Short mmCIF file of C-alpha atoms (C1' of nucleotides) and ligand atoms in Angstrom, two decimals:
data_model
loop_
_atom_site.label_atom_id
_atom_site.label_comp_id
_atom_site.label_asym_id
_atom_site.label_seq_id
_atom_site.Cartn_x
_atom_site.Cartn_y
_atom_site.Cartn_z
CA MET A 15 -16.90 19.16 -54.59
CA SER A 16 -19.99 21.27 -55.35
CA ASN A 17 -21.45 20.93 -51.99
CA CYS A 18 -18.41 20.25 -49.69
CA LYS A 19 -19.77 19.10 -46.79
CA THR A 20 -17.13 21.05 -44.37
CA HIS A 21 -17.18 23.86 -46.39
CA LYS A 22 -16.73 26.09 -42.80
CA THR A 23 -13.96 24.55 -41.94
CA CYS A 24 -12.37 25.60 -45.86
CA ILE A 25 -13.40 28.51 -45.32
CA ASN A 26 -11.65 29.25 -41.28
CA GLU A 27 -8.77 27.50 -43.00
CA ALA A 28 -8.50 29.41 -45.93
CA LEU A 29 -8.78 32.89 -43.55
CA LYS A 30 -6.46 31.24 -40.58
CA LYS A 31 -3.28 30.82 -42.77
CA ALA A 32 -4.00 33.86 -44.58
CA GLU A 33 -3.69 35.71 -40.92
CA THR A 34 -0.32 33.77 -40.89
CA ILE A 35 1.15 33.90 -43.93
CA CYS A 36 0.41 38.00 -43.15
CA ASN A 37 2.43 38.07 -40.34
CA GLU A 38 5.09 36.63 -41.40
CA LYS A 39 5.61 38.54 -43.87
CA GLY A 40 4.91 41.66 -42.87
CA VAL A 41 1.91 42.74 -44.67
CA LYS A 42 -1.91 43.43 -43.61
CA LEU A 43 -4.97 41.37 -44.07
CA THR A 44 -7.01 44.47 -43.13
CA LYS A 45 -10.82 44.23 -42.71
CA LEU A 46 -11.68 45.01 -46.41
CA ARG A 47 -9.46 42.29 -47.80
CA GLN A 48 -10.71 39.73 -45.40
CA THR A 49 -14.42 40.62 -46.25
CA VAL A 50 -13.27 40.58 -49.62
CA LEU A 51 -11.25 36.76 -48.91
CA LYS A 52 -14.65 35.30 -47.36
CA LEU A 53 -16.69 36.53 -50.62
CA ILE A 54 -14.43 34.35 -52.13
CA TRP A 55 -14.18 31.62 -50.48
CA LYS A 56 -18.14 31.61 -50.09
CA SER A 57 -17.97 28.20 -52.49
CA HIS A 58 -15.63 26.17 -54.27
CA ASN A 59 -16.78 28.17 -57.53
CA TYR A 60 -15.32 30.74 -59.13
CA VAL A 61 -16.32 34.40 -58.91
CA LYS A 62 -16.83 37.24 -61.54
CA ALA A 63 -14.95 40.80 -59.86
CA TYR A 64 -17.99 42.27 -60.24
CA ASP A 65 -20.59 39.91 -58.68
CA LEU A 66 -18.09 40.49 -55.61
CA LEU A 67 -18.44 43.80 -56.25
CA ASP A 68 -21.72 43.79 -55.83
CA GLU A 69 -21.65 41.25 -52.97
CA LEU A 70 -19.26 44.15 -50.92
CA LYS A 71 -21.75 46.94 -51.69
CA LYS A 72 -24.69 44.68 -49.45
CA ILE A 73 -22.05 44.80 -46.72
CA ASP A 74 -20.25 47.88 -48.01
CA ASP A 75 -22.15 50.73 -49.63
CA SER A 76 -19.64 52.69 -50.94
CA ALA A 77 -17.56 50.29 -52.96
CA LYS A 78 -16.98 50.71 -56.15
CA PRO A 79 -14.20 48.79 -58.55
CA PRO A 80 -10.72 49.86 -57.01
CA THR A 81 -12.19 48.44 -54.15
CA ILE A 82 -12.68 45.01 -55.44
CA TYR A 83 -9.35 44.88 -57.63
CA ARG A 84 -7.06 46.33 -55.22
CA SER A 85 -8.16 43.74 -52.77
CA LEU A 86 -7.92 41.26 -55.47
CA ASP A 87 -4.80 42.31 -56.65
CA PHE A 88 -3.69 42.04 -52.53
CA LEU A 89 -5.05 38.20 -52.39
CA ILE A 90 -3.29 37.41 -55.51
CA GLU A 91 0.28 38.87 -54.98
CA ASN A 92 -0.05 36.87 -51.46
CA GLY A 93 -1.07 34.13 -53.01
CA PHE A 94 -4.47 33.39 -51.06
CA ILE A 95 -6.44 33.57 -54.11
CA HIS A 96 -5.77 33.17 -57.78
CA LYS A 97 -7.43 34.46 -61.19
CA ILE A 98 -8.58 31.98 -63.59
CA GLN A 99 -7.37 33.51 -66.82
CA SER A 100 -9.69 31.90 -69.25
CA LEU A 101 -13.00 32.81 -67.36
CA ASN A 102 -11.65 36.22 -65.87
CA ALA A 103 -12.71 34.77 -62.58
CA TYR A 104 -10.74 34.23 -59.42
CA VAL A 105 -11.09 31.35 -56.98
CA GLY A 106 -9.82 31.20 -53.56
CA CYS A 107 -6.30 29.17 -53.21
CA SER A 108 -6.83 25.68 -51.42
CA HIS A 109 -2.93 25.38 -50.20
CA PRO A 110 -1.10 28.65 -50.70
CA GLN A 111 1.92 27.96 -48.41
CA GLU A 112 2.67 25.04 -50.56
CA HIS A 113 1.89 26.62 -53.67
CA LYS A 114 4.25 25.87 -56.50
CA GLU A 115 2.98 24.96 -59.95
CA CYS A 116 -1.14 24.26 -59.60
CA TYR A 117 -3.60 23.85 -62.44
CA PHE A 118 -7.29 23.92 -62.32
CA LEU A 119 -9.93 21.60 -62.73
CA ILE A 120 -13.00 24.45 -63.62
CA CYS A 121 -16.47 22.68 -64.09
CA ASP A 122 -18.31 24.16 -67.02
CA SER A 123 -21.74 22.74 -65.66
CA CYS A 124 -21.44 23.88 -61.88
CA GLN A 125 -18.40 26.37 -61.96
CA ASN A 126 -16.27 24.18 -59.31
CA ILE A 127 -12.99 24.68 -59.41
CA GLU A 128 -9.67 22.00 -57.98
CA GLU A 129 -7.33 22.74 -57.87
CA CYS A 130 -4.67 20.58 -58.12
CA CYS A 131 -0.42 20.30 -57.72
CA SER A 132 0.67 17.25 -60.14
CA GLU A 133 4.69 17.12 -60.26
CA GLN A 134 4.44 15.12 -63.32
CA ILE A 135 2.91 17.60 -64.87
CA ASN A 136 5.61 19.66 -63.68
CA LYS A 137 8.36 17.85 -64.52
CA VAL A 138 7.04 17.27 -68.65
CA VAL A 139 6.04 21.19 -68.36
CA ILE A 140 9.77 21.57 -67.09
CA SER A 141 12.14 19.34 -69.47
CA THR A 142 9.40 20.45 -72.78
CA THR A 143 10.54 24.16 -72.10
CA GLY A 144 14.29 23.23 -71.53
CA LYS A 145 14.37 21.38 -74.94
CA ASN A 146 13.09 24.71 -76.00
CA HIS A 147 15.82 26.61 -74.56
CA PHE A 148 12.76 28.60 -73.17
CA GLU A 149 13.57 30.31 -69.83
CA LEU A 150 10.19 30.01 -67.51
CA ASN A 151 8.50 32.16 -65.46
CA GLN A 152 4.55 31.45 -65.64
CA VAL A 153 2.79 28.44 -66.28
CA THR A 154 -0.71 28.62 -66.27
CA LEU A 155 -2.89 25.78 -66.71
CA GLU A 156 -6.69 25.72 -67.11
CA ILE A 157 -8.72 22.50 -68.12
CA SER A 158 -12.25 23.04 -68.27
CA GLY A 159 -14.59 19.83 -68.90
CA THR A 160 -17.29 18.66 -66.22
CA CYS A 161 -16.81 17.49 -62.83
CA GLN A 162 -17.59 13.72 -61.25
CA ASP A 163 -20.73 15.57 -59.62
CA CYS A 164 -21.87 16.57 -62.90
CA THR A 165 -21.02 13.71 -64.51
CA ASN A 166 -23.49 11.43 -62.83
CA MET B 10 12.03 33.18 -84.00
CA SER B 11 11.77 36.86 -82.66
CA ASN B 12 13.02 37.23 -86.41
CA CYS B 13 12.06 34.82 -88.44
CA LYS B 14 13.68 34.43 -91.26
CA THR B 15 10.72 32.43 -93.69
CA HIS B 16 8.48 34.67 -92.57
CA LYS B 17 6.89 35.14 -95.87
CA THR B 18 6.65 31.07 -95.88
CA CYS B 19 5.20 31.34 -93.01
CA ILE B 20 2.13 33.85 -94.18
CA ASN B 21 1.83 32.17 -97.61
CA GLU B 22 1.64 28.69 -95.33
CA ALA B 23 -1.01 29.68 -93.36
CA LEU B 24 -3.29 31.14 -96.09
CA LYS B 25 -3.25 28.21 -98.01
CA LYS B 26 -3.59 25.46 -95.47
CA ALA B 27 -6.52 28.02 -94.04
CA GLU B 28 -8.08 28.15 -98.38
CA THR B 29 -7.93 24.94 -98.19
CA ILE B 30 -9.28 23.74 -95.13
CA CYS B 31 -12.47 25.95 -95.90
CA ASN B 32 -12.92 24.30 -98.97
CA GLU B 33 -12.86 21.35 -97.32
CA LYS B 34 -15.26 22.40 -94.54
CA GLY B 35 -17.80 24.11 -97.13
CA VAL B 36 -16.75 27.56 -95.15
CA LYS B 37 -15.91 30.76 -96.44
CA LEU B 38 -12.48 32.89 -96.11
CA THR B 39 -14.05 35.64 -97.49
CA LYS B 40 -11.87 38.96 -98.37
CA LEU B 41 -12.01 40.35 -94.99
CA ARG B 42 -11.14 37.46 -93.08
CA GLN B 43 -8.33 37.06 -95.48
CA THR B 44 -6.96 40.26 -94.24
CA VAL B 45 -7.35 39.92 -90.50
CA LEU B 46 -5.56 36.09 -90.74
CA LYS B 47 -3.12 38.12 -92.94
CA LEU B 48 -2.81 40.86 -90.28
CA ILE B 49 -2.62 38.38 -87.44
CA TRP B 50 0.49 36.76 -88.84
CA LYS B 51 2.00 39.77 -89.53
CA SER B 52 4.33 38.44 -87.36
CA HIS B 53 4.85 35.69 -84.85
CA ASN B 54 4.10 37.77 -82.04
CA TYR B 55 0.54 37.84 -80.58
CA VAL B 56 -1.75 40.62 -80.94
CA LYS B 57 -4.47 42.69 -79.23
CA ALA B 58 -7.87 42.98 -80.92
CA TYR B 59 -7.73 46.57 -80.89
CA ASP B 60 -4.63 46.82 -82.10
CA LEU B 61 -5.45 44.99 -84.99
CA LEU B 62 -8.84 46.66 -85.84
CA ASP B 63 -6.41 50.33 -85.87
CA GLU B 64 -4.52 48.19 -88.81
CA LEU B 65 -7.80 47.17 -90.43
CA LYS B 66 -9.28 50.87 -90.39
CA LYS B 67 -5.86 51.44 -92.46
CA ILE B 68 -7.45 49.32 -95.09
CA ASP B 69 -11.02 50.14 -94.28
CA ASP B 70 -12.07 52.92 -92.80
CA SER B 71 -15.52 51.31 -91.48
CA ALA B 72 -14.56 48.87 -89.15
CA LYS B 73 -15.40 48.15 -86.29
CA PRO B 74 -15.09 46.26 -83.25
CA PRO B 75 -18.28 43.92 -84.22
CA THR B 76 -15.76 43.98 -87.61
CA ILE B 77 -12.83 42.51 -86.31
CA TYR B 78 -14.35 40.03 -83.27
CA ARG B 79 -16.61 38.38 -86.36
CA SER B 80 -12.92 37.36 -88.28
CA LEU B 81 -11.44 36.65 -84.94
CA ASP B 82 -14.59 34.30 -83.71
CA PHE B 83 -14.54 32.34 -87.29
CA LEU B 84 -10.54 32.45 -87.16
CA ILE B 85 -10.90 30.88 -84.13
CA GLU B 86 -13.54 28.44 -84.24
CA ASN B 87 -11.96 26.74 -87.45
CA GLY B 88 -8.64 26.52 -85.92
CA PHE B 89 -6.62 29.16 -87.49
CA ILE B 90 -5.70 30.76 -85.03
CA HIS B 91 -5.52 30.94 -81.29
CA LYS B 92 -6.74 33.09 -78.40
CA ILE B 93 -4.16 33.46 -75.54
CA GLN B 94 -6.08 33.91 -72.49
CA SER B 95 -3.83 34.87 -70.56
CA LEU B 96 -3.48 38.04 -72.19
CA ASN B 97 -6.54 38.24 -73.96
CA ALA B 98 -4.12 38.50 -77.59
CA TYR B 99 -4.23 36.43 -80.77
CA VAL B 100 -1.94 34.13 -82.82
CA GLY B 101 -1.60 32.85 -85.80
CA CYS B 102 -1.52 28.76 -85.59
CA SER B 103 0.74 27.23 -86.98
CA HIS B 104 -0.25 24.04 -87.55
CA PRO B 105 -4.18 24.04 -88.35
CA GLN B 106 -4.72 20.51 -89.51
CA GLU B 107 -3.19 19.08 -87.17
CA HIS B 108 -3.27 20.68 -83.97
CA LYS B 109 -4.58 18.63 -80.80
CA GLU B 110 -3.31 19.48 -77.03
CA CYS B 111 -0.97 22.23 -77.72
CA TYR B 112 0.48 24.80 -75.50
CA PHE B 113 1.96 28.43 -75.80
CA LEU B 114 6.01 29.20 -75.13
CA ILE B 115 5.10 32.89 -74.67
CA CYS B 116 8.45 35.48 -74.66
CA ASP B 117 7.69 37.98 -72.23
CA SER B 118 10.35 40.50 -74.04
CA CYS B 119 9.49 39.87 -77.33
CA GLN B 120 6.05 39.59 -77.43
CA ASN B 121 7.08 36.19 -79.89
CA ILE B 122 4.99 33.02 -79.27
CA GLU B 123 6.00 29.57 -80.34
CA GLU B 124 3.07 27.41 -80.08
CA CYS B 125 4.48 23.28 -79.13
CA CYS B 126 2.31 20.00 -78.88
CA SER B 127 3.73 17.39 -76.40
CA GLU B 128 2.47 14.17 -76.53
CA GLN B 129 4.02 13.87 -73.00
CA ILE B 130 2.42 17.28 -72.08
CA ASN B 131 -1.09 15.78 -73.65
CA LYS B 132 -0.41 12.20 -71.27
CA VAL B 133 -0.10 13.53 -68.05
CA VAL B 134 -2.51 16.01 -68.33
CA ILE B 135 -4.82 13.26 -69.54
CA SER B 136 -3.50 10.64 -66.84
CA THR B 137 -3.83 13.22 -63.91
CA THR B 138 -7.95 14.81 -65.11
CA GLY B 139 -8.60 10.74 -64.96
CA LYS B 140 -7.42 10.31 -61.64
CA ASN B 141 -9.71 13.41 -60.39
CA HIS B 142 -12.89 11.70 -62.95
CA PHE B 143 -12.70 15.10 -64.76
CA GLU B 144 -14.35 14.57 -68.16
CA LEU B 145 -12.39 16.95 -70.35
CA ASN B 146 -12.92 19.51 -72.55
CA GLN B 147 -10.77 21.92 -73.03
CA VAL B 148 -6.99 22.98 -71.89
CA THR B 149 -5.35 25.89 -71.76
CA LEU B 150 -1.45 26.10 -71.50
CA GLU B 151 0.12 29.15 -71.38
CA ILE B 152 3.70 29.10 -69.87
CA SER B 153 5.38 32.80 -70.40
CA GLY B 154 8.91 33.65 -69.67
CA THR B 155 12.09 34.60 -72.06
CA CYS B 156 12.54 32.82 -75.23
CA GLN B 157 16.20 31.83 -76.66
CA ASP B 158 16.32 34.53 -78.60
CA CYS B 159 15.99 37.33 -75.81
CA THR B 160 18.43 35.37 -72.83
CA ASN B 161 21.61 36.16 -75.14
"C1'" DA C 12 -37.76 35.10 -108.76
"C1'" DA C 13 -38.74 34.74 -104.22
"C1'" DA C 14 -36.63 32.55 -99.85
"C1'" DT C 15 -33.40 31.66 -97.12
"C1'" DT C 16 -29.06 31.54 -95.45
"C1'" DG C 17 -24.80 33.99 -94.29
"C1'" DA C 18 -21.72 37.71 -94.30
"C1'" DT C 19 -21.14 42.53 -93.52
"C1'" DG C 20 -22.30 47.27 -91.54
"C1'" DT C 21 -23.75 49.99 -87.84
"C1'" DT C 22 -25.66 51.43 -83.13
"C1'" DA C 23 -25.20 50.90 -78.90
"C1'" DT C 24 -24.10 49.17 -74.51
"C1'" DA C 25 -22.07 45.25 -71.43
"C1'" DT C 26 -17.86 43.35 -69.41
"C1'" DT C 27 -13.35 43.69 -66.80
"C1'" DA C 28 -9.94 46.79 -65.62
"C1'" DT C 29 -6.68 50.91 -64.61
"C1'" DA C 30 -5.84 55.80 -64.12
"C1'" DA C 31 -5.13 59.64 -61.35
"C1'" DC C 32 -5.84 61.94 -57.55
"C1'" DA C 33 -7.91 63.04 -52.63
"C1'" DT C 34 -8.29 61.57 -48.13
"C1'" DA C 35 -7.51 58.52 -44.16
"C1'" DA C 36 -5.13 55.39 -41.58
"C1'" DT C 37 -0.62 53.60 -39.77
"C1'" DT C 38 3.90 53.53 -38.96
"C1'" DG C 39 8.36 55.31 -37.95
"C1'" DA C 40 11.94 58.02 -36.94
"C1'" DT C 41 13.07 62.65 -34.04
"C1'" DA D 2 4.02 63.68 -28.85
"C1'" DT D 3 5.25 65.57 -33.64
"C1'" DC D 4 5.98 65.17 -37.74
"C1'" DA D 5 6.87 62.51 -42.15
"C1'" DA D 6 6.19 59.29 -44.65
"C1'" DT D 7 4.36 54.89 -46.30
"C1'" DT D 8 -0.11 52.14 -46.86
"C1'" DA D 9 -4.65 51.95 -47.37
"C1'" DT D 10 -9.09 53.57 -48.79
"C1'" DG D 11 -12.28 56.69 -51.11
"C1'" DT D 12 -14.12 59.08 -55.72
"C1'" DT D 13 -14.34 60.36 -60.13
"C1'" DA D 14 -13.36 59.10 -64.48
"C1'" DT D 15 -11.69 56.34 -68.06
"C1'" DA D 16 -9.32 52.80 -70.53
"C1'" DA D 17 -9.47 48.44 -72.37
"C1'" DT D 18 -12.19 44.30 -73.60
"C1'" DA D 19 -16.10 42.32 -76.01
"C1'" DT D 20 -20.91 41.26 -77.16
"C1'" DA D 21 -26.18 42.47 -78.63
"C1'" DA D 22 -29.13 43.90 -81.33
"C1'" DC D 23 -30.73 45.03 -85.46
"C1'" DA D 24 -30.05 46.64 -90.52
"C1'" DT D 25 -28.74 45.92 -95.21
"C1'" DC D 26 -25.86 43.01 -98.59
"C1'" DA D 27 -24.90 39.38 -100.79
"C1'" DA D 28 -24.97 34.32 -102.21
"C1'" DT D 29 -27.05 29.86 -102.39
"C1'" DT D 30 -31.82 27.25 -103.01
"C1'" DT D 31 -35.82 26.83 -104.05
ZN1 ZN E 28 -14.73 23.75 -48.90
ZN1 ZN E 29 -19.56 20.49 -61.49
ZN1 ZN E 30 7.60 33.15 -89.24
ZN1 ZN E 31 11.57 37.02 -77.01
#
DNA sequence: AAATTGATGTTATATTATAACATAATTGAT
DNA sequence: ATCAATTATGTTATAATATAACATCAATTT
């Protein structure tokens, strides 16, 4: 995924989905939010907030930390991006509609992130938390390592 | 676990284990590091670095951020504590010897953390990353929600 | 004792994120 | 259309988290 051959499609799909979902929810994908989403979707790599801010400044000189963090908040709230907790970084969500308990494969070498859903992992998490009588709220599963492209 | 009835034992065990492991490894559990470890083990709740620093300052007025972060680094490196990535917080490791792929049950209500090992989760993670031809390095699994004590 | 290594002290600064308040744009009701 | 309420953005300041860099001190090795 490091060099995605069909990345224009990825971006277009992501933007289209975001628009659709916003319309359904009655929230607004403003120009700014769309711009930030595009910047995040520049690749499948994770991005840091202040790098994003630097990029945004090239477009809008007046951008400041709250500019970027507000957009990030909106995009996270609506499921269009995810925060990678172990890296304080952000990445586009590849399937905002059907997103459930996903996990992330994070390549230490190329910063590529693959977002996966595993019904199996989901089940195991639910069953083991159940055994602990723990009422589940949020699952953070982030796996770092080396992706296939970088291993070869 | 929120009100651990045998917490003195928890602390003593943690300190004893840390000493043993340090001796085996030939690294030093200095006075400072031991103090920080004790402060972290004050409870099973997670603690923030700067709160820890405030506590340490009560003992040693000259403590500064590097003081605490160096100790945290040492304690993490040697497996005596863990960093909770989703909270930028730290918690004592309940089983530093046999620690493998553990996960954390984090109570949003009482800040208690239970560290668990599940061979089952471990297996599923390995098998699903294998399917993705991903060479695993580090797994971060943090589950937030409400613990049994807080549900009742 | 001198040299090396490891630990701590100290100052400064980098990185990540939010509070607080002002202004502008949009929506919705009258 | 007008006003009020809400939502979004602009702006300044600061909070919270973490590390770099260099000085000093202590322990260990030669
Ligand atoms: Zn792509
Ligand atoms: Zn890679
Ligand atoms: Zn205890
Ligand atoms: Zn609880």
